[in-house]
CSV table of C-alpha atoms and ligand atoms in Angstrom, one decimal:
chain,number,residue,atom,x,y,z
Z,1,UNK,CA,91.7,-31.6,-59.6
Z,2,UNK,CA,95.2,-32.6,-61.0
Z,3,UNK,CA,95.8,-31.1,-64.5
Z,4,UNK,CA,98.0,-32.9,-67.0
Z,5,UNK,CA,99.7,-30.8,-69.6
Z,6,UNK,CA,98.8,-31.9,-73.1
Z,7,UNK,CA,101.3,-31.8,-75.9
Z,8,UNK,CA,100.8,-29.0,-78.4
Z,9,UNK,CA,97.6,-29.6,-80.5
Z,10,UNK,CA,98.1,-30.8,-84.0
Z,11,UNK,CA,94.6,-30.4,-85.1
Z,12,UNK,CA,95.4,-28.2,-88.1
Z,13,UNK,CA,95.5,-30.2,-91.2
Z,14,UNK,CA,98.8,-29.4,-92.8
Z,15,UNK,CA,98.3,-32.2,-95.3
Z,16,UNK,CA,96.8,-31.0,-98.6
Z,17,UNK,CA,93.6,-32.8,-99.3
Z,18,UNK,CA,92.7,-30.7,-102.3
Z,19,UNK,CA,94.5,-33.1,-104.7
Z,20,UNK,CA,92.9,-36.2,-103.2
Z,21,UNK,CA,90.8,-38.4,-105.4
Z,22,UNK,CA,87.7,-40.2,-104.3
Z,23,UNK,CA,89.1,-43.4,-105.5
Z,24,UNK,CA,92.0,-43.1,-103.1
Z,25,UNK,CA,89.7,-42.7,-100.1
Z,26,UNK,CA,87.2,-45.4,-101.1
Z,27,UNK,CA,89.8,-48.0,-102.0
Z,28,UNK,CA,91.5,-47.5,-98.6
Z,29,UNK,CA,88.2,-47.6,-96.7
Z,30,UNK,CA,87.2,-50.8,-98.6
Z,31,UNK,CA,89.8,-52.6,-96.4
Z,32,UNK,CA,87.3,-52.2,-93.6
Z,33,UNK,CA,84.6,-53.9,-95.6
Z,34,UNK,CA,87.0,-56.8,-96.3
Z,35,UNK,CA,87.4,-57.3,-92.5
Z,36,UNK,CA,83.7,-57.5,-92.0
Z,37,UNK,CA,83.4,-60.0,-94.7
Z,38,UNK,CA,86.1,-62.2,-93.2
Z,39,UNK,CA,88.4,-61.6,-96.1
Z,40,UNK,CA,92.0,-60.5,-96.0
Z,41,UNK,CA,92.5,-56.7,-96.3
Z,42,UNK,CA,92.7,-55.8,-100.0
Z,43,UNK,CA,90.0,-58.2,-101.2
Z,44,UNK,CA,87.7,-55.5,-102.6
Z,45,UNK,CA,90.6,-53.7,-104.2
Z,46,UNK,CA,91.9,-56.9,-105.9
Z,47,UNK,CA,88.3,-57.8,-107.0
Z,48,UNK,CA,88.0,-54.3,-108.5
Z,49,UNK,CA,91.2,-54.7,-110.5
Z,50,UNK,CA,90.0,-58.2,-111.8
Z,51,UNK,CA,86.5,-56.8,-112.6
Z,52,UNK,CA,87.9,-53.8,-114.5
Z,53,UNK,CA,90.2,-56.1,-116.5
Z,54,UNK,CA,87.1,-58.1,-117.5
Z,55,UNK,CA,85.2,-54.9,-118.4
Z,56,UNK,CA,88.0,-53.6,-120.6
Z,57,UNK,CA,88.4,-57.0,-122.3
Z,58,UNK,CA,84.7,-57.1,-123.3
Z,59,UNK,CA,84.8,-53.5,-124.5
Z,60,UNK,CA,82.6,-51.8,-121.9
Z,61,UNK,CA,82.3,-48.1,-122.8
Z,62,UNK,CA,84.5,-45.9,-120.6
Z,63,UNK,CA,81.5,-44.0,-119.2
Z,64,UNK,CA,80.1,-47.3,-117.8
Z,65,UNK,CA,83.5,-48.4,-116.6
Z,66,UNK,CA,83.6,-45.3,-114.3
Z,67,UNK,CA,80.4,-46.5,-112.6
Z,68,UNK,CA,81.5,-50.2,-112.5
Z,69,UNK,CA,84.7,-49.1,-110.8
Z,70,UNK,CA,82.9,-47.7,-107.8
Z,71,UNK,CA,80.4,-50.6,-107.8
Z,72,UNK,CA,83.3,-53.0,-107.4
Z,73,UNK,CA,85.0,-51.0,-104.6
Z,74,UNK,CA,81.7,-50.6,-102.7
Z,75,UNK,CA,80.3,-54.0,-103.4
Z,76,UNK,CA,80.4,-54.9,-99.7
Z,77,UNK,CA,79.2,-51.6,-98.4
Z,78,UNK,CA,76.1,-53.3,-96.9
Z,79,UNK,CA,78.1,-56.1,-95.2
Z,80,UNK,CA,77.9,-54.8,-91.7
Z,81,UNK,CA,74.1,-54.5,-91.7
Z,82,UNK,CA,73.3,-58.2,-91.6
Z,83,UNK,CA,76.2,-59.2,-89.3
Z,84,UNK,CA,74.0,-59.1,-86.2
Z,85,UNK,CA,71.2,-61.0,-87.8
Z,86,UNK,CA,73.6,-63.7,-89.1
Z,87,UNK,CA,75.2,-64.0,-85.7
Z,88,UNK,CA,71.8,-64.7,-84.1
Z,89,UNK,CA,70.9,-67.2,-86.8
Z,90,UNK,CA,74.1,-69.2,-86.5
Z,91,UNK,CA,74.8,-68.6,-82.8
Z,92,UNK,CA,78.4,-68.4,-83.7
Z,93,UNK,CA,81.2,-66.2,-85.1
Z,94,UNK,CA,79.6,-64.6,-88.2
Z,95,UNK,CA,82.9,-63.2,-89.6
Z,96,UNK,CA,84.3,-66.7,-89.9
Z,97,UNK,CA,81.1,-67.9,-91.5
Z,98,UNK,CA,81.1,-65.0,-94.0
Z,99,UNK,CA,84.7,-65.6,-94.9
Z,100,UNK,CA,84.2,-69.3,-95.6
Z,101,UNK,CA,80.9,-69.0,-97.5
Z,102,UNK,CA,82.8,-67.3,-100.3
Z,103,UNK,CA,84.6,-70.6,-101.1
Z,104,UNK,CA,81.5,-72.7,-100.6
Z,105,UNK,CA,79.0,-73.6,-103.3
Z,106,UNK,CA,76.0,-73.1,-101.0
Z,107,UNK,CA,73.5,-73.5,-103.8
Z,108,UNK,CA,74.0,-77.2,-104.0
Z,109,UNK,CA,72.8,-79.5,-101.2
Z,110,UNK,CA,75.6,-81.9,-100.5
Z,111,UNK,CA,78.7,-82.6,-98.5
Z,112,UNK,CA,80.2,-79.1,-99.1
Z,113,UNK,CA,77.2,-77.2,-97.7
Z,114,UNK,CA,76.7,-79.7,-94.9
Z,115,UNK,CA,80.3,-79.4,-93.8
Z,116,UNK,CA,80.0,-75.6,-93.9
Z,117,UNK,CA,76.9,-75.8,-91.6
Z,118,UNK,CA,78.7,-78.2,-89.2
Z,119,UNK,CA,81.7,-75.9,-89.0
Z,120,UNK,CA,79.8,-72.7,-88.5
Z,121,UNK,CA,76.6,-73.3,-86.6
Z,122,UNK,CA,76.4,-73.0,-82.8
Z,123,UNK,CA,80.1,-74.0,-82.6
Z,124,UNK,CA,80.5,-73.4,-78.8
Z,125,UNK,CA,77.1,-75.0,-77.7
Z,126,UNK,CA,76.6,-78.4,-76.1
Z,127,UNK,CA,75.9,-81.3,-78.5
Z,128,UNK,CA,72.1,-81.4,-78.2
Z,129,UNK,CA,71.8,-77.6,-78.6
Z,130,UNK,CA,74.0,-77.7,-81.6
Z,131,UNK,CA,71.9,-80.4,-83.3
Z,132,UNK,CA,68.7,-78.4,-82.5
Z,133,UNK,CA,70.3,-75.2,-83.9
Z,134,UNK,CA,71.6,-77.1,-87.0
Z,135,UNK,CA,68.1,-78.4,-87.7
Z,136,UNK,CA,66.5,-75.0,-87.3
Z,137,UNK,CA,69.1,-73.4,-89.6
Z,138,UNK,CA,68.5,-76.2,-92.2
Z,139,UNK,CA,64.8,-75.7,-92.1
Z,140,UNK,CA,64.9,-71.9,-92.6
Z,141,UNK,CA,68.1,-71.7,-94.7
Z,142,UNK,CA,66.5,-70.5,-97.9
Z,143,UNK,CA,64.3,-67.9,-96.2
Z,144,UNK,CA,67.2,-66.7,-94.0
Z,145,UNK,CA,69.6,-66.5,-96.9
Z,146,UNK,CA,67.2,-64.4,-98.9
Z,147,UNK,CA,66.5,-62.1,-95.9
Z,148,UNK,CA,70.3,-61.7,-95.2
Z,149,UNK,CA,71.1,-60.9,-98.8
Z,150,UNK,CA,68.2,-58.5,-99.0
Z,151,UNK,CA,69.3,-56.6,-95.9
Z,152,UNK,CA,72.8,-56.4,-97.2
Z,153,UNK,CA,72.1,-55.4,-100.8
Z,154,UNK,CA,69.5,-52.7,-99.8
Z,155,UNK,CA,72.0,-51.2,-97.3
Z,156,UNK,CA,74.9,-51.4,-99.8
Z,157,UNK,CA,72.9,-49.7,-102.5
Z,158,UNK,CA,71.7,-47.0,-100.1
Z,159,UNK,CA,75.3,-46.3,-98.9
Z,160,UNK,CA,76.4,-45.8,-102.5
Z,161,UNK,CA,73.5,-43.4,-103.2
Z,162,UNK,CA,74.3,-41.5,-100.0
Z,163,UNK,CA,77.9,-41.0,-101.2
Z,164,UNK,CA,76.4,-39.5,-104.4
Z,165,UNK,CA,77.1,-42.3,-106.8
Z,166,UNK,CA,74.7,-43.1,-109.7
Z,167,UNK,CA,71.8,-45.5,-109.8
Z,168,UNK,CA,73.9,-47.8,-112.0
Z,169,UNK,CA,76.4,-48.1,-109.1
Z,170,UNK,CA,73.6,-48.8,-106.6
Z,171,UNK,CA,71.9,-51.3,-108.9
Z,172,UNK,CA,75.1,-53.2,-109.4
Z,173,UNK,CA,75.6,-53.5,-105.6
Z,174,UNK,CA,72.0,-54.4,-105.1
Z,175,UNK,CA,72.1,-57.5,-107.4
Z,176,UNK,CA,75.6,-58.7,-106.4
Z,177,UNK,CA,74.4,-62.0,-105.2
Z,178,UNK,CA,72.1,-62.9,-108.1
Z,179,UNK,CA,73.1,-65.9,-110.2
Z,180,UNK,CA,72.9,-66.5,-113.9
Z,181,UNK,CA,70.5,-69.5,-113.5
Z,182,UNK,CA,68.1,-67.6,-111.3
Z,183,UNK,CA,69.3,-69.4,-108.1
Z,184,UNK,CA,70.6,-66.2,-106.4
Z,185,UNK,CA,69.1,-63.6,-104.1
Z,186,UNK,CA,67.2,-61.5,-103.4
Z,187,UNK,CA,65.0,-61.5,-106.5
Z,188,UNK,CA,66.1,-64.7,-108.3
Z,189,UNK,CA,66.9,-62.7,-111.5
Z,190,UNK,CA,67.9,-64.9,-114.5
Z,191,UNK,CA,70.4,-64.4,-117.3
Z,192,UNK,CA,70.5,-61.0,-118.8
Z,193,UNK,CA,67.9,-59.7,-116.3
Z,194,UNK,CA,71.0,-59.3,-114.0
Z,195,UNK,CA,72.8,-56.0,-114.4
Z,196,UNK,CA,76.0,-56.6,-116.3
Z,197,UNK,CA,77.9,-54.8,-113.4
Z,198,UNK,CA,76.5,-57.5,-110.9
Z,199,UNK,CA,77.5,-60.3,-113.2
Z,200,UNK,CA,81.1,-59.0,-113.5
Z,201,UNK,CA,81.3,-58.2,-109.7
Z,202,UNK,CA,80.2,-61.7,-108.6
Z,203,UNK,CA,82.6,-63.4,-110.9
Z,204,UNK,CA,85.5,-61.0,-109.9
Z,205,UNK,CA,85.0,-61.5,-106.2
Z,206,UNK,CA,84.8,-65.3,-106.5
Z,207,UNK,CA,88.0,-65.3,-108.6
Z,208,UNK,CA,89.8,-63.2,-106.0
Z,209,UNK,CA,88.8,-65.4,-103.1
Z,210,UNK,CA,89.9,-68.6,-104.8
Z,211,UNK,CA,93.0,-67.0,-106.1
Z,212,UNK,CA,94.1,-65.9,-102.6
Z,213,UNK,CA,93.0,-69.1,-100.9
Z,214,UNK,CA,93.8,-71.8,-103.5
Z,215,UNK,CA,95.7,-70.3,-106.4
Z,216,UNK,CA,95.1,-69.1,-109.9
Z,217,UNK,CA,94.3,-72.5,-111.5
Z,218,UNK,CA,91.7,-73.3,-108.8
Z,219,UNK,CA,90.1,-69.8,-109.4
Z,220,UNK,CA,89.8,-70.5,-113.1
Z,221,UNK,CA,88.5,-74.0,-112.5
Z,222,UNK,CA,85.7,-72.7,-110.2
Z,223,UNK,CA,84.7,-70.1,-112.7
Z,224,UNK,CA,84.3,-72.9,-115.3
Z,225,UNK,CA,82.4,-75.2,-112.9
Z,226,UNK,CA,79.9,-72.4,-112.1
Z,227,UNK,CA,79.6,-71.1,-115.6
Z,228,UNK,CA,76.0,-71.0,-116.6
Z,229,UNK,CA,74.9,-71.5,-113.0
Z,230,UNK,CA,76.4,-68.6,-111.0
Z,231,UNK,CA,78.2,-66.9,-113.9
Z,232,UNK,CA,77.5,-65.5,-117.4
Z,233,UNK,CA,79.2,-68.0,-119.7
Z,234,UNK,CA,80.5,-65.2,-122.0
Z,235,UNK,CA,82.2,-63.5,-119.1
Z,236,UNK,CA,83.8,-66.8,-118.0
Z,237,UNK,CA,85.1,-67.1,-121.6
Z,238,UNK,CA,86.6,-63.6,-121.3
Z,239,UNK,CA,88.2,-64.6,-118.0
Z,240,UNK,CA,89.8,-67.7,-119.4
Z,241,UNK,CA,91.1,-65.7,-122.4
Z,242,UNK,CA,92.6,-63.0,-120.0
Z,243,UNK,CA,94.2,-65.7,-117.9
Z,244,UNK,CA,95.8,-67.4,-120.9
Z,245,UNK,CA,97.2,-63.9,-121.9
Z,246,UNK,CA,98.7,-63.7,-118.4
Z,247,UNK,CA,96.9,-60.4,-117.5
Z,248,UNK,CA,93.9,-61.5,-115.3
Z,249,UNK,CA,95.9,-61.9,-112.1
Z,250,UNK,CA,99.0,-59.8,-112.8
Z,251,UNK,CA,100.3,-57.4,-110.1
Z,252,UNK,CA,97.7,-58.3,-107.4
Z,253,UNK,CA,100.2,-58.8,-104.6
Z,254,UNK,CA,101.6,-56.5,-102.0
Z,255,UNK,CA,100.8,-52.9,-101.0
Z,256,UNK,CA,101.2,-51.6,-104.5
Z,257,UNK,CA,97.8,-53.0,-105.3
Z,258,UNK,CA,96.3,-49.7,-103.9
Z,259,UNK,CA,98.3,-47.7,-106.5
Z,260,UNK,CA,97.2,-50.1,-109.2
Z,261,UNK,CA,93.5,-49.7,-108.4
Z,262,UNK,CA,93.7,-45.9,-108.2
Z,263,UNK,CA,95.3,-45.9,-111.6
Z,264,UNK,CA,92.5,-48.0,-113.1
Z,265,UNK,CA,89.8,-45.4,-112.5
Z,266,UNK,CA,88.9,-44.2,-116.1
Z,267,UNK,CA,90.7,-40.9,-116.6
Z,268,UNK,CA,87.7,-38.8,-117.7
Z,269,UNK,CA,85.7,-40.1,-114.7
Z,270,UNK,CA,88.3,-39.3,-112.0
Z,271,UNK,CA,86.6,-37.4,-109.1
Z,272,UNK,CA,88.6,-35.0,-107.0
Z,273,UNK,CA,87.5,-34.7,-103.3
Z,274,UNK,CA,86.0,-31.5,-102.0
Z,275,UNK,CA,85.2,-30.8,-98.3
Z,276,UNK,CA,81.5,-31.7,-98.8
Z,277,UNK,CA,82.2,-35.0,-100.4
Z,278,UNK,CA,84.8,-35.9,-97.8
Z,279,UNK,CA,82.2,-35.3,-95.1
Z,280,UNK,CA,79.6,-37.4,-97.0
Z,281,UNK,CA,82.1,-40.3,-97.3
Z,282,UNK,CA,82.9,-40.1,-93.6
Z,283,UNK,CA,79.2,-40.0,-92.7
Z,284,UNK,CA,78.4,-43.0,-95.0
Z,285,UNK,CA,81.2,-45.1,-93.5
Z,286,UNK,CA,80.1,-44.1,-90.0
Z,287,UNK,CA,76.7,-45.6,-90.9
Z,288,UNK,CA,78.5,-48.8,-92.1
Z,289,UNK,CA,80.4,-49.0,-88.8
Z,290,UNK,CA,77.3,-48.3,-86.6
Z,291,UNK,CA,75.2,-50.8,-88.5
Z,292,UNK,CA,77.3,-53.6,-87.3
Z,293,UNK,CA,75.5,-54.0,-84.0
Z,294,UNK,CA,72.2,-52.6,-82.7
Z,295,UNK,CA,74.2,-51.6,-79.5
Z,296,UNK,CA,76.4,-49.2,-81.5
Z,297,UNK,CA,73.5,-47.6,-83.3
Z,298,UNK,CA,74.5,-43.9,-83.8
Z,299,UNK,CA,77.7,-44.3,-81.7
Z,300,UNK,CA,80.0,-42.8,-84.3
Z,301,UNK,CA,77.7,-39.8,-84.7
Z,302,UNK,CA,77.3,-39.6,-80.9
Z,303,UNK,CA,81.1,-39.4,-80.5
Z,304,UNK,CA,81.3,-36.8,-83.2
Z,305,UNK,CA,78.6,-34.7,-81.5
Z,306,UNK,CA,80.5,-34.9,-78.2
Z,307,UNK,CA,83.9,-34.1,-79.7
Z,308,UNK,CA,82.4,-31.1,-81.6
Z,309,UNK,CA,80.9,-29.8,-78.3
Z,310,UNK,CA,84.2,-30.1,-76.6
Z,311,UNK,CA,86.1,-28.5,-79.5
Z,312,UNK,CA,83.6,-25.6,-79.6
Z,313,UNK,CA,83.9,-25.1,-75.8
Z,314,UNK,CA,87.7,-25.0,-76.2
Z,315,UNK,CA,87.4,-22.5,-79.1
Z,316,UNK,CA,89.4,-24.7,-81.4
Z,317,UNK,CA,88.2,-23.1,-84.6
Z,318,UNK,CA,86.2,-24.4,-87.5
Z,319,UNK,CA,89.0,-26.3,-89.3
Z,320,UNK,CA,90.1,-28.2,-86.2
Z,321,UNK,CA,86.5,-29.0,-85.4
Z,322,UNK,CA,86.0,-30.4,-88.9
Z,323,UNK,CA,89.1,-32.5,-88.4
Z,324,UNK,CA,87.7,-33.8,-85.0
Z,325,UNK,CA,84.3,-34.6,-86.5
Z,326,UNK,CA,85.9,-36.7,-89.2
Z,327,UNK,CA,88.2,-38.5,-86.8
Z,328,UNK,CA,85.2,-39.2,-84.5
Z,329,UNK,CA,83.1,-40.5,-87.4
Z,330,UNK,CA,85.8,-43.0,-88.4
Z,331,UNK,CA,87.4,-43.8,-85.0
Z,332,UNK,CA,85.7,-47.3,-84.7
Z,333,UNK,CA,86.2,-48.4,-88.3
Z,334,UNK,CA,88.5,-51.1,-87.0
Z,335,UNK,CA,85.6,-52.5,-85.0
Z,336,UNK,CA,84.3,-54.0,-88.2
Z,337,UNK,CA,86.9,-56.8,-87.6
Z,338,UNK,CA,85.2,-57.8,-84.3
Z,339,UNK,CA,82.7,-60.5,-84.5
Z,340,UNK,CA,79.1,-59.8,-83.2
Z,341,UNK,CA,79.5,-62.9,-81.1
Z,342,UNK,CA,81.9,-60.7,-79.0
Z,343,UNK,CA,80.2,-57.3,-79.6
Z,344,UNK,CA,76.8,-58.6,-78.4
Z,345,UNK,CA,78.0,-60.9,-75.7
Z,346,UNK,CA,75.8,-60.2,-72.6
Z,347,UNK,CA,78.5,-61.6,-70.2
Z,348,UNK,CA,81.9,-60.4,-69.3
Z,349,UNK,CA,84.4,-61.0,-72.1
Z,350,UNK,CA,87.1,-63.7,-71.6
Z,351,UNK,CA,90.8,-62.9,-72.1
Z,352,UNK,CA,90.8,-64.0,-75.7
Z,353,UNK,CA,87.7,-62.0,-76.6
Z,354,UNK,CA,89.1,-58.9,-74.9
Z,355,UNK,CA,92.3,-59.2,-76.8
Z,356,UNK,CA,90.3,-59.3,-80.1
Z,357,UNK,CA,88.4,-56.1,-79.0
Z,358,UNK,CA,91.7,-54.4,-78.0
Z,359,UNK,CA,92.9,-54.8,-81.6
Z,360,UNK,CA,90.2,-52.7,-83.1
Z,361,UNK,CA,92.0,-49.3,-82.8
Z,362,UNK,CA,95.0,-51.0,-84.4
Z,363,UNK,CA,92.8,-51.8,-87.4
Z,364,UNK,CA,91.4,-48.3,-87.4
Z,365,UNK,CA,95.0,-47.1,-87.8
Z,366,UNK,CA,95.9,-49.7,-90.5
Z,367,UNK,CA,92.9,-48.7,-92.6
Z,368,UNK,CA,93.0,-44.9,-92.2
Z,369,UNK,CA,96.7,-44.5,-92.7
Z,370,UNK,CA,96.3,-45.7,-96.2
Z,371,UNK,CA,94.4,-42.6,-97.2
Z,372,UNK,CA,96.9,-40.0,-98.5
Z,373,UNK,CA,96.8,-37.0,-96.1
Z,374,UNK,CA,95.2,-38.9,-93.3
Z,375,UNK,CA,98.4,-39.5,-91.3
Z,376,UNK,CA,97.5,-37.3,-88.4
Z,377,UNK,CA,93.8,-38.2,-88.5
Z,378,UNK,CA,94.6,-42.0,-88.4
Z,379,UNK,CA,96.9,-41.4,-85.3
Z,380,UNK,CA,94.2,-39.5,-83.5
Z,381,UNK,CA,91.3,-41.9,-84.4
Z,382,UNK,CA,93.4,-44.9,-83.4
Z,383,UNK,CA,94.2,-43.4,-80.0
Z,384,UNK,CA,90.6,-43.3,-78.8
Z,385,UNK,CA,91.1,-46.0,-76.1
Z,386,UNK,CA,94.4,-44.6,-74.8
Z,387,UNK,CA,94.5,-43.1,-71.2
Z,388,UNK,CA,96.8,-40.5,-69.7
Z,389,UNK,CA,98.2,-43.0,-67.2
Z,390,UNK,CA,99.2,-45.4,-69.9
Z,391,UNK,CA,96.6,-48.0,-69.0
Z,392,UNK,CA,94.7,-47.8,-72.3
Z,393,UNK,CA,95.2,-49.6,-75.6
Z,394,UNK,CA,96.4,-50.5,-78.2
Z,395,UNK,CA,99.7,-48.8,-77.8
Z,396,UNK,CA,99.6,-48.0,-74.0
Z,397,UNK,CA,100.3,-44.3,-74.8
Z,398,UNK,CA,100.7,-41.9,-71.9
Z,399,UNK,CA,100.1,-38.2,-71.4
Z,400,UNK,CA,103.2,-37.2,-73.3
Z,401,UNK,CA,102.0,-38.9,-76.5
Z,402,UNK,CA,98.3,-37.9,-76.3
Z,403,UNK,CA,97.7,-34.6,-78.1
Z,404,UNK,CA,94.6,-32.4,-77.4
Z,405,UNK,CA,92.5,-33.9,-80.2
Z,406,UNK,CA,93.3,-37.4,-79.1
Z,407,UNK,CA,92.3,-36.5,-75.5
Z,408,UNK,CA,89.0,-35.0,-76.8
Z,409,UNK,CA,88.2,-38.2,-78.7
Z,410,UNK,CA,88.9,-40.3,-75.6
Z,411,UNK,CA,86.5,-38.3,-73.5
Z,412,UNK,CA,83.9,-38.2,-76.3
Z,413,UNK,CA,84.1,-41.9,-76.9
Z,414,UNK,CA,83.6,-42.8,-73.2
Z,415,UNK,CA,80.8,-40.4,-72.8
Z,416,UNK,CA,78.8,-41.8,-75.7
Z,417,UNK,CA,79.7,-45.4,-74.8
Z,418,UNK,CA,78.4,-44.9,-71.2
Z,419,UNK,CA,75.3,-43.0,-72.3
Z,420,UNK,CA,74.2,-45.8,-74.7
Z,421,UNK,CA,72.5,-49.1,-74.0
Z,422,UNK,CA,74.9,-52.0,-74.1
Z,423,UNK,CA,74.4,-55.8,-74.2
Z,424,UNK,CA,75.4,-56.1,-70.6
Z,425,UNK,CA,73.5,-53.1,-69.2
Z,426,UNK,CA,70.8,-50.5,-69.9
Z,427,UNK,CA,71.6,-46.9,-71.0
Z,428,UNK,CA,72.9,-44.9,-68.0
Z,429,UNK,CA,71.4,-41.6,-66.7
Z,430,UNK,CA,73.5,-38.7,-67.9
Z,431,UNK,CA,74.3,-37.8,-64.3
Z,432,UNK,CA,75.8,-41.2,-63.7
Z,433,UNK,CA,77.8,-41.0,-66.9
Z,434,UNK,CA,79.5,-37.8,-65.7
Z,435,UNK,CA,79.9,-39.2,-62.2
Z,436,UNK,CA,81.9,-42.2,-63.6
Z,437,UNK,CA,83.9,-39.9,-65.9
Z,438,UNK,CA,84.7,-37.5,-63.1
Z,439,UNK,CA,86.3,-40.3,-61.1
Z,440,UNK,CA,88.3,-41.4,-64.1
Z,441,UNK,CA,89.4,-37.9,-64.9
Z,442,UNK,CA,92.0,-37.5,-62.1
Z,443,UNK,CA,94.3,-40.1,-63.6
Z,444,UNK,CA,93.1,-41.2,-67.0
Z,445,UNK,CA,91.1,-38.6,-68.8
Z,446,UNK,CA,92.0,-35.0,-69.6
Z,447,UNK,CA,90.2,-32.9,-67.0
Z,448,UNK,CA,90.1,-29.9,-69.3
Z,449,UNK,CA,88.2,-31.9,-72.0
Z,450,UNK,CA,85.8,-33.4,-69.4
Z,451,UNK,CA,85.1,-29.9,-68.0
Z,452,UNK,CA,84.4,-28.6,-71.5
Z,453,UNK,CA,82.0,-31.4,-72.2
Z,454,UNK,CA,80.3,-30.9,-68.8
Z,455,UNK,CA,80.0,-27.2,-69.5
Z,456,UNK,CA,78.6,-27.8,-73.0
Z,457,UNK,CA,76.1,-30.2,-71.6
Z,458,UNK,CA,75.1,-27.8,-68.8
Z,459,UNK,CA,74.5,-25.1,-71.4
Z,460,UNK,CA,72.4,-27.4,-73.5
Z,461,UNK,CA,70.4,-28.6,-70.4
Z,462,UNK,CA,70.3,-25.6,-68.1
Z,463,UNK,CA,69.3,-26.3,-64.5
Z,464,UNK,CA,70.5,-29.9,-64.5
Z,465,UNK,CA,72.9,-29.1,-61.7
Z,466,UNK,CA,75.1,-31.7,-63.3
Z,467,UNK,CA,78.4,-31.2,-61.6
Z,468,UNK,CA,76.9,-31.2,-58.1
Z,469,UNK,CA,74.8,-34.3,-59.0
Z,470,UNK,CA,77.8,-36.0,-60.4
Z,471,UNK,CA,79.9,-35.5,-57.3
Z,472,UNK,CA,77.1,-36.6,-55.1
Z,473,UNK,CA,76.6,-39.9,-56.9
Z,474,UNK,CA,78.3,-43.1,-55.8
Z,475,UNK,CA,81.4,-43.8,-57.8
Z,476,UNK,CA,81.7,-47.5,-56.9
Z,477,UNK,CA,80.2,-48.6,-60.2
Z,478,UNK,CA,83.4,-47.4,-62.0
Z,479,UNK,CA,85.3,-50.7,-61.6
Z,480,UNK,CA,82.4,-52.6,-63.1
Z,481,UNK,CA,82.2,-50.5,-66.2
Z,482,UNK,CA,85.6,-51.1,-67.8
Z,483,UNK,CA,84.1,-53.0,-70.7
Z,484,UNK,CA,81.9,-50.0,-71.4
Z,485,UNK,CA,85.0,-48.2,-72.8
Z,486,UNK,CA,85.1,-50.5,-75.8
S,501,FE2,FE1,86.5,-48.1,-79.9
S,502,FE2,FE1,83.9,-45.9,-80.0
């Protein structure tokens, strides 16, 4: 077996996380939620700033502002949970559909909602099939919309609770899609039955989307048109007043928006991160990532388990193993930008689709690098599809650039991807998984990491005779499994 020397491990966290604030982590991770919603990165952060300006203008007590702040940042925490269902209803790219629905008044039957349906339903299907799907979608639209919103708001509220936020935060997220006139979902709440947080959040997110897509005047006009239907008229008045004062949409451009949003967290409510909270946030976001598709159910946790097993086998020490676990839990956060039309495609991906898939580690890097102190972790997490021979993606790194933790993550990711059921094949017997990986090891995977994983597995399942079995198995399936490493 050829061994490839790995660069010195950089698993020790030299960056000081003790001064990190929860708002810095959540605001950076909210960029992943934006991708899932088909919005430009920074949507949640800008909506948070707008919402907080509304709250301050109406004199919301500081205590409540602290909860509203996190409700706004996490308003889309449930967005991945209905992606698969929406894809199956529309038979088309659900990210595009989610993105465009934010500028559509879907509560009114008319040209606008018809045009939306024509643009987003069964877009790649033959004419007759499209018509059939359109009719089916029209017939079940109300029921499906309610179901989709319910899945999303239940999951969003549960993610917030899991992170340790209050019931007020969870309730705000739960009722995000309710409307002032009772025409929203999931419960058709009316007027002041809606939590104030939800009223502010829905208005703030709509303003942000129209601001970015059509400009400030258009955003204010839409708020006025939907006042009394979607939105609380008093809040719309507050928005108009803030706009006239020139403060509603100030400083919402560029990268500095992240600093603005962190500064907006009410001072007395600022939460500093401890190790336990950081683990909780990583686990909650792993849940968001894995909820995107039934085929990735538990993938992030599976990769974390495998990475920990390798780390322990290599005696890396507790701190480095904690680092590995967090990198593993977040490694596929960029996958939230890939449509389920691609993730759940049962056939081979075409070139365009594969190019989209290949971008997901890039987005992992783009999201995680925004968290102060996560420089090294973002590099490692974003390298999980690189290979020692330079044939991986997204940077085509070779052995010289892949540190030990990166190599561990590569092996752990492939192991879990092969062991799980995928749209194009059933789950693989564990012996076959190791057989395929053994074949790859000579040129692409770190043999030391693979050996550590094999040993850890053998310890856990004594008598499996894994290595012998693996070598005895036919390796010809390798060339057919490239997509499995996604
Ligand atoms: Fe991946
Ligand atoms: Fe993965």
